[in-house]
Amino acid sequence: MRRSQLFVKTRRQTPADEEARNARLLIRAGFIHKEMAGVYSYLPPGKMVLDNIKQIIREEMNAIGGNEVLMSTLQNKELWEATNRWDDKEVDNWFKSRLVSGTEVGIGFTHEEPLTNALKHFVSSYKDLPVYPYQIQTKFRNELRAKSGLLRGREFLMKDLYSYSRSQQEHDEFYEKIAGAYFKVFSRLGFSESITFRTFASGGVFSQFSDEFQVLSHIGEDTIYVDKAKKIAVNKEVYSDEVQAKLGLNKSDLSEEQAVEVGNIFPLGSKYSDALGLYFTDENGHKQSIIMGCYGIGISRLMGLLAEHFADDKGLVWPVSIAPFKVYLIRLGSSPTVVEAADSAYEQLTRAGVGVIYDDRDASAGEMFADADLMGIPVRVVISEKTLISASAELKLRTSKEPQIVPAQALAQTLEKQLQN
RNA sequence: CGGGGAGUGGCGCAGCCUGGUAGCGCACCGCGUUUGGGACGCGGGGGUCGCAGGUUCAAAUCCUGUCUCCCCGACCA
């Protein structure tokens, strides 16, 4: 993409109405726009980051048998009454509205009910199970207080997968499988297993207990106890002697840490399937309950955490896997030779499939360098009179101080090699 | 919802205490000069000072109410 065709602009100054580093950087770099507290829009580069995160999640979900669906946002009250989750006393963060006729509708904060209900049309035999539908979409929760930029919003992007299994054992096996897939997702996003912990926690409105995936971070609003050797963690909220014994932990091996919950998986048993009347017939012709689980990943929250985690005093520093563009191409100078060389470098990279943003503005050098840094693009390439003397281009990684000079003709190949690492 | 802070051109701020012609920087427009770390000169456009009442000859400024944003807490996926 040519920079001149990108409508967003970066800002020199930090927005006054944000305290959180993730929101400050993402707004300054032109990735998001704040609509109101806890509600953000995603601008072109921000949407690209979101799409990259989604794609990684999608690949890992598909790899374990997930089927992607898109669920409705408007929710039928009757389904939620069937599971006793409509009443504000049961779920206090519903957004609700009314049809012109006066009928109440909900605005989806999760989707167990409608999905389970829809599956009644497709699941009746043991041969139809297990199934693993999942969705990637906006959820709405009426938080008392939104905060920390993208980390706690009233409207946020989430991946939710729901499992429907024939037995507890089949469920348990999948539950472990998806836990493994989650670690793959987080590690591909840049959160290694050394800072990401599966954490024993409460199940909230979903179930008694759950497993959270917590990434250690000083901005985290959760406090967890971690046994780093055993790679087990417990949320402080549920910590008790009983839990300690159940997990085989030793108080002296635990360290207290702040962490951000990026994923949460819940065993649901047959609570929702039974309530909504979703059953299957087994090999012997007997009606059986279906064991469910639900598995969430906070996608917009992850984007916020990534921005928070991968940044320095100059701006964002995206991991290659999710950067909106891999290369920020800078054209220094406006003489015909420079323009021609930069245009051709742009074409070369685009043809090679390397995502590139080409700064073709007539801006000052410093401004373009500052933008490349602020936007956190992994590789910066400069074409100037100076580099053209030796038919080369200057290449600098966002994470390194020193640039390198590479032959302009071999730009694409060199970059492909660099981006591998 | 309790406590604290803040709303003044698109952005960042000053002015408010002590009422009297709304100001600065950035961004934007025009002309010219510049071009390896957020260039410079000259000229220009843009704001019912969050909103509503009140006090006053006169309100960005004082008073009351209200909305919004941020932080802490409570709560929460």
Short mmCIF file of N, CA, C and O in Angstrom, two decimals, chain A residues 234-316:
data_model
loop_
_atom_site.label_atom_id
_atom_site.label_comp_id
_atom_site.label_asym_id
_atom_site.label_seq_id
_atom_site.Cartn_x
_atom_site.Cartn_y
_atom_site.Cartn_z
N VAL A 234 -2.59 -20.57 39.68
CA VAL A 234 -3.92 -20.51 40.28
C VAL A 234 -4.29 -19.04 40.42
O VAL A 234 -3.48 -18.22 40.86
N ASN A 235 -5.51 -18.72 40.04
CA ASN A 235 -5.98 -17.35 40.22
C ASN A 235 -6.18 -17.12 41.72
O ASN A 235 -6.77 -17.95 42.42
N LYS A 236 -5.72 -15.97 42.18
CA LYS A 236 -5.82 -15.65 43.60
C LYS A 236 -7.26 -15.74 44.11
O LYS A 236 -7.51 -16.12 45.24
N GLU A 237 -8.21 -15.39 43.21
CA GLU A 237 -9.63 -15.40 43.59
C GLU A 237 -10.12 -16.74 44.13
O GLU A 237 -11.04 -16.79 44.95
N VAL A 238 -9.55 -17.82 43.61
CA VAL A 238 -10.07 -19.14 44.01
C VAL A 238 -9.09 -19.90 44.88
O VAL A 238 -9.33 -21.05 45.24
N TYR A 239 -7.98 -19.25 45.23
CA TYR A 239 -6.97 -19.98 45.97
C TYR A 239 -7.45 -20.36 47.37
O TYR A 239 -7.97 -19.53 48.11
N SER A 240 -7.29 -21.62 47.70
CA SER A 240 -7.64 -22.11 49.05
C SER A 240 -6.80 -23.34 49.31
O SER A 240 -6.15 -23.87 48.41
N ASP A 241 -6.82 -23.82 50.54
CA ASP A 241 -6.06 -25.03 50.88
C ASP A 241 -6.55 -26.21 50.05
O ASP A 241 -5.77 -27.05 49.61
N GLU A 242 -7.87 -26.20 49.86
CA GLU A 242 -8.48 -27.29 49.10
C GLU A 242 -7.97 -27.32 47.66
O GLU A 242 -7.59 -28.36 47.13
N VAL A 243 -7.95 -26.13 47.05
CA VAL A 243 -7.47 -26.02 45.68
C VAL A 243 -5.99 -26.39 45.60
O VAL A 243 -5.53 -27.08 44.69
N GLN A 244 -5.25 -25.94 46.59
CA GLN A 244 -3.82 -26.23 46.64
C GLN A 244 -3.59 -27.75 46.66
O GLN A 244 -2.75 -28.26 45.92
N ALA A 245 -4.37 -28.43 47.48
CA ALA A 245 -4.23 -29.89 47.58
C ALA A 245 -4.64 -30.56 46.28
O ALA A 245 -3.95 -31.43 45.76
N LYS A 246 -5.75 -30.10 45.73
CA LYS A 246 -6.27 -30.68 44.49
C LYS A 246 -5.26 -30.60 43.36
O LYS A 246 -5.11 -31.51 42.55
N LEU A 247 -4.53 -29.46 43.28
CA LEU A 247 -3.57 -29.28 42.20
C LEU A 247 -2.17 -29.78 42.57
O LEU A 247 -1.26 -29.71 41.75
N GLY A 248 -2.03 -30.25 43.79
CA GLY A 248 -0.73 -30.76 44.23
C GLY A 248 0.34 -29.69 44.31
O GLY A 248 1.48 -29.91 43.92
N LEU A 249 -0.05 -28.52 44.79
CA LEU A 249 0.90 -27.41 44.85
C LEU A 249 1.44 -27.22 46.26
O LEU A 249 0.83 -27.63 47.24
N ASN A 250 2.58 -26.56 46.30
CA ASN A 250 3.23 -26.25 47.57
C ASN A 250 3.33 -24.74 47.67
O ASN A 250 3.86 -24.09 46.78
N LYS A 251 2.80 -24.20 48.74
CA LYS A 251 2.76 -22.74 48.87
C LYS A 251 4.14 -22.11 48.67
O LYS A 251 4.27 -21.04 48.08
N SER A 252 5.16 -22.78 49.14
CA SER A 252 6.51 -22.19 49.06
C SER A 252 7.07 -22.15 47.64
O SER A 252 8.02 -21.43 47.36
N ASP A 253 6.46 -22.91 46.73
CA ASP A 253 6.94 -22.90 45.34
C ASP A 253 6.22 -21.86 44.49
O ASP A 253 6.50 -21.71 43.31
N LEU A 254 5.26 -21.16 45.11
CA LEU A 254 4.43 -20.24 44.33
C LEU A 254 4.94 -18.81 44.40
O LEU A 254 5.36 -18.34 45.44
N SER A 255 4.89 -18.14 43.25
CA SER A 255 5.21 -16.71 43.27
C SER A 255 3.95 -15.95 42.86
O SER A 255 3.17 -16.42 42.03
N GLU A 256 3.77 -14.78 43.43
CA GLU A 256 2.59 -13.98 43.11
C GLU A 256 2.92 -13.08 41.93
O GLU A 256 3.92 -12.38 41.95
N GLU A 257 2.06 -13.11 40.91
CA GLU A 257 2.33 -12.35 39.70
C GLU A 257 1.08 -11.61 39.22
O GLU A 257 -0.03 -12.06 39.46
N GLN A 258 1.31 -10.52 38.49
CA GLN A 258 0.21 -9.85 37.81
C GLN A 258 0.13 -10.41 36.39
O GLN A 258 1.18 -10.66 35.78
N ALA A 259 -1.07 -10.60 35.90
CA ALA A 259 -1.20 -11.21 34.58
C ALA A 259 -2.47 -10.74 33.87
O ALA A 259 -3.40 -10.24 34.49
N VAL A 260 -2.44 -10.89 32.54
CA VAL A 260 -3.60 -10.53 31.72
C VAL A 260 -4.23 -11.81 31.19
O VAL A 260 -3.56 -12.65 30.61
N GLU A 261 -5.52 -11.92 31.39
CA GLU A 261 -6.24 -13.10 30.93
C GLU A 261 -6.50 -12.97 29.43
O GLU A 261 -7.28 -12.13 29.01
N VAL A 262 -5.85 -13.81 28.64
CA VAL A 262 -6.02 -13.72 27.19
C VAL A 262 -6.94 -14.81 26.65
O VAL A 262 -7.43 -14.73 25.53
N GLY A 263 -7.15 -15.83 27.49
CA GLY A 263 -8.04 -16.90 27.05
C GLY A 263 -8.66 -17.55 28.27
O GLY A 263 -8.16 -17.40 29.39
N ASN A 264 -9.79 -18.22 28.05
CA ASN A 264 -10.47 -18.84 29.18
C ASN A 264 -11.26 -20.02 28.62
O ASN A 264 -12.02 -19.86 27.67
N ILE A 265 -11.06 -21.21 29.21
CA ILE A 265 -11.81 -22.38 28.75
C ILE A 265 -12.62 -22.95 29.91
O ILE A 265 -12.15 -22.99 31.04
N PHE A 266 -13.86 -23.33 29.59
CA PHE A 266 -14.79 -23.76 30.63
C PHE A 266 -15.40 -25.11 30.31
O PHE A 266 -15.89 -25.32 29.20
N PRO A 267 -15.42 -26.02 31.27
CA PRO A 267 -16.21 -27.24 31.09
C PRO A 267 -17.65 -26.89 31.46
O PRO A 267 -17.89 -26.30 32.51
N LEU A 268 -18.58 -27.19 30.60
CA LEU A 268 -19.96 -26.78 30.87
C LEU A 268 -20.86 -27.95 31.25
O LEU A 268 -22.02 -27.75 31.62
N GLY A 269 -20.34 -29.17 31.12
CA GLY A 269 -21.20 -30.32 31.39
C GLY A 269 -22.37 -30.31 30.43
O GLY A 269 -22.23 -29.92 29.27
N SER A 270 -23.55 -30.72 30.91
CA SER A 270 -24.70 -30.74 30.00
C SER A 270 -25.71 -29.68 30.41
O SER A 270 -26.88 -29.73 30.03
N LYS A 271 -25.24 -28.70 31.20
CA LYS A 271 -26.12 -27.65 31.70
C LYS A 271 -26.92 -26.96 30.60
O LYS A 271 -28.15 -26.84 30.67
N TYR A 272 -26.24 -26.51 29.55
CA TYR A 272 -26.93 -25.76 28.50
C TYR A 272 -27.61 -26.68 27.49
O TYR A 272 -28.72 -26.39 27.03
N SER A 273 -26.95 -27.77 27.15
CA SER A 273 -27.54 -28.67 26.16
C SER A 273 -28.84 -29.27 26.72
O SER A 273 -29.85 -29.32 26.01
N ASP A 274 -28.83 -29.67 27.95
CA ASP A 274 -30.05 -30.23 28.56
C ASP A 274 -31.16 -29.16 28.62
O ASP A 274 -32.30 -29.41 28.26
N ALA A 275 -30.78 -27.97 29.07
CA ALA A 275 -31.78 -26.92 29.25
C ALA A 275 -32.45 -26.54 27.92
O ALA A 275 -33.61 -26.17 27.88
N LEU A 276 -31.66 -26.63 26.84
CA LEU A 276 -32.21 -26.24 25.54
C LEU A 276 -32.73 -27.43 24.75
O LEU A 276 -33.23 -27.27 23.64
N GLY A 277 -32.57 -28.62 25.33
CA GLY A 277 -33.13 -29.81 24.67
C GLY A 277 -32.30 -30.35 23.52
O GLY A 277 -32.84 -30.89 22.56
N LEU A 278 -30.98 -30.23 23.62
CA LEU A 278 -30.11 -30.83 22.59
C LEU A 278 -29.56 -32.15 23.15
O LEU A 278 -28.77 -32.14 24.10
N TYR A 279 -30.01 -33.25 22.55
CA TYR A 279 -29.56 -34.58 22.99
C TYR A 279 -29.11 -35.37 21.77
O TYR A 279 -29.32 -34.94 20.63
N PHE A 280 -28.53 -36.54 22.02
CA PHE A 280 -28.25 -37.44 20.89
C PHE A 280 -28.69 -38.85 21.27
O PHE A 280 -28.88 -39.17 22.44
N THR A 281 -28.86 -39.66 20.24
CA THR A 281 -29.25 -41.05 20.45
C THR A 281 -28.01 -41.91 20.28
O THR A 281 -27.29 -41.78 19.29
N ASP A 282 -27.72 -42.75 21.27
CA ASP A 282 -26.49 -43.55 21.22
C ASP A 282 -26.68 -44.82 20.38
O ASP A 282 -27.74 -45.05 19.81
N GLU A 283 -25.62 -45.64 20.33
CA GLU A 283 -25.62 -46.86 19.51
C GLU A 283 -26.76 -47.80 19.87
O GLU A 283 -27.20 -48.61 19.06
N ASN A 284 -27.20 -47.69 21.12
CA ASN A 284 -28.25 -48.61 21.59
C ASN A 284 -29.65 -48.00 21.50
O ASN A 284 -30.60 -48.55 22.04
N GLY A 285 -29.72 -46.83 20.87
CA GLY A 285 -31.02 -46.21 20.73
C GLY A 285 -31.48 -45.44 21.95
O GLY A 285 -32.64 -45.06 22.05
N HIS A 286 -30.56 -45.18 22.88
CA HIS A 286 -30.93 -44.43 24.08
C HIS A 286 -30.61 -42.96 23.95
O HIS A 286 -29.57 -42.58 23.39
N LYS A 287 -31.49 -42.13 24.48
CA LYS A 287 -31.28 -40.68 24.47
C LYS A 287 -30.20 -40.30 25.50
O LYS A 287 -30.26 -40.77 26.64
N GLN A 288 -29.24 -39.51 25.08
CA GLN A 288 -28.12 -39.16 25.97
C GLN A 288 -27.86 -37.65 25.99
O GLN A 288 -28.09 -36.96 25.00
N SER A 289 -27.33 -37.20 27.11
CA SER A 289 -26.94 -35.80 27.23
C SER A 289 -25.65 -35.52 26.46
O SER A 289 -24.81 -36.41 26.29
N ILE A 290 -25.50 -34.29 26.07
CA ILE A 290 -24.29 -33.87 25.36
C ILE A 290 -23.43 -33.04 26.30
O ILE A 290 -23.94 -32.14 26.99
N ILE A 291 -22.15 -33.35 26.34
CA ILE A 291 -21.24 -32.63 27.23
C ILE A 291 -20.62 -31.47 26.46
O ILE A 291 -20.04 -31.66 25.38
N MET A 292 -20.74 -30.29 27.03
CA MET A 292 -20.25 -29.09 26.33
C MET A 292 -19.05 -28.45 27.02
O MET A 292 -18.81 -28.65 28.21
N GLY A 293 -18.35 -27.66 26.22
CA GLY A 293 -17.28 -26.83 26.78
C GLY A 293 -17.26 -25.56 25.96
O GLY A 293 -17.73 -25.55 24.82
N CYS A 294 -16.77 -24.48 26.53
CA CYS A 294 -16.60 -23.29 25.69
C CYS A 294 -15.21 -22.72 25.94
O CYS A 294 -14.63 -22.86 27.02
N TYR A 295 -14.68 -22.09 24.87
CA TYR A 295 -13.26 -21.79 24.83
C TYR A 295 -13.05 -20.42 24.18
O TYR A 295 -13.19 -20.28 22.96
N GLY A 296 -12.75 -19.44 24.98
CA GLY A 296 -12.64 -18.09 24.44
C GLY A 296 -11.21 -17.57 24.35
O GLY A 296 -10.33 -17.97 25.12
N ILE A 297 -11.00 -16.69 23.38
CA ILE A 297 -9.74 -15.93 23.30
C ILE A 297 -10.13 -14.48 23.02
O ILE A 297 -10.88 -14.21 22.08
N GLY A 298 -9.63 -13.58 23.84
CA GLY A 298 -9.95 -12.16 23.64
C GLY A 298 -9.03 -11.56 22.60
O GLY A 298 -7.87 -11.25 22.87
N ILE A 299 -9.56 -11.40 21.39
CA ILE A 299 -8.70 -10.97 20.28
C ILE A 299 -8.31 -9.50 20.38
O ILE A 299 -7.13 -9.14 20.28
N SER A 300 -9.28 -8.63 20.63
CA SER A 300 -8.91 -7.22 20.75
C SER A 300 -8.07 -7.00 22.01
O SER A 300 -7.16 -6.17 22.02
N ARG A 301 -8.36 -7.75 23.05
CA ARG A 301 -7.54 -7.64 24.25
C ARG A 301 -6.10 -8.06 23.95
O ARG A 301 -5.14 -7.43 24.42
N LEU A 302 -5.95 -9.13 23.15
CA LEU A 302 -4.61 -9.57 22.78
C LEU A 302 -3.88 -8.47 22.02
O LEU A 302 -2.69 -8.23 22.23
N MET A 303 -4.61 -7.80 21.13
CA MET A 303 -3.97 -6.72 20.37
C MET A 303 -3.48 -5.64 21.34
O MET A 303 -2.38 -5.12 21.19
N GLY A 304 -4.28 -5.33 22.33
CA GLY A 304 -3.88 -4.34 23.32
C GLY A 304 -2.66 -4.81 24.10
O GLY A 304 -1.71 -4.05 24.31
N LEU A 305 -2.67 -6.07 24.48
CA LEU A 305 -1.55 -6.59 25.25
C LEU A 305 -0.28 -6.63 24.41
O LEU A 305 0.81 -6.32 24.89
N LEU A 306 -0.44 -6.98 23.13
CA LEU A 306 0.72 -6.99 22.23
C LEU A 306 1.31 -5.59 22.12
O LEU A 306 2.53 -5.41 22.15
N ALA A 307 0.43 -4.59 21.98
CA ALA A 307 0.91 -3.21 21.86
C ALA A 307 1.61 -2.79 23.15
O ALA A 307 2.60 -2.06 23.13
N GLU A 308 1.09 -3.26 24.24
CA GLU A 308 1.64 -2.91 25.54
C GLU A 308 3.01 -3.55 25.72
O GLU A 308 3.94 -2.95 26.24
N HIS A 309 3.09 -4.79 25.28
CA HIS A 309 4.26 -5.62 25.52
C HIS A 309 5.38 -5.35 24.52
O HIS A 309 6.55 -5.31 24.88
N PHE A 310 5.00 -5.18 23.24
CA PHE A 310 6.01 -4.99 22.20
C PHE A 310 6.06 -3.53 21.79
O PHE A 310 5.43 -3.12 20.81
N ALA A 311 6.78 -2.75 22.57
CA ALA A 311 6.88 -1.31 22.30
C ALA A 311 8.13 -0.79 22.98
O ALA A 311 8.66 -1.40 23.90
N ASP A 312 8.63 0.34 22.47
CA ASP A 312 9.74 1.01 23.14
C ASP A 312 9.45 2.51 23.13
O ASP A 312 8.34 2.92 22.83
N ASP A 313 10.45 3.31 23.44
CA ASP A 313 10.17 4.75 23.55
C ASP A 313 9.85 5.40 22.21
O ASP A 313 9.38 6.52 22.17
N LYS A 314 10.11 4.67 21.11
CA LYS A 314 9.79 5.25 19.80
C LYS A 314 8.42 4.82 19.28
O LYS A 314 7.92 5.38 18.31
N GLY A 315 7.87 3.80 19.90
CA GLY A 315 6.55 3.36 19.45
C GLY A 315 6.38 1.86 19.51
O GLY A 315 7.02 1.19 20.32
N LEU A 316 5.52 1.37 18.64
CA LEU A 316 5.19 -0.04 18.61
C LEU A 316 6.33 -0.85 18.00
O LEU A 316 7.14 -0.30 17.24
#
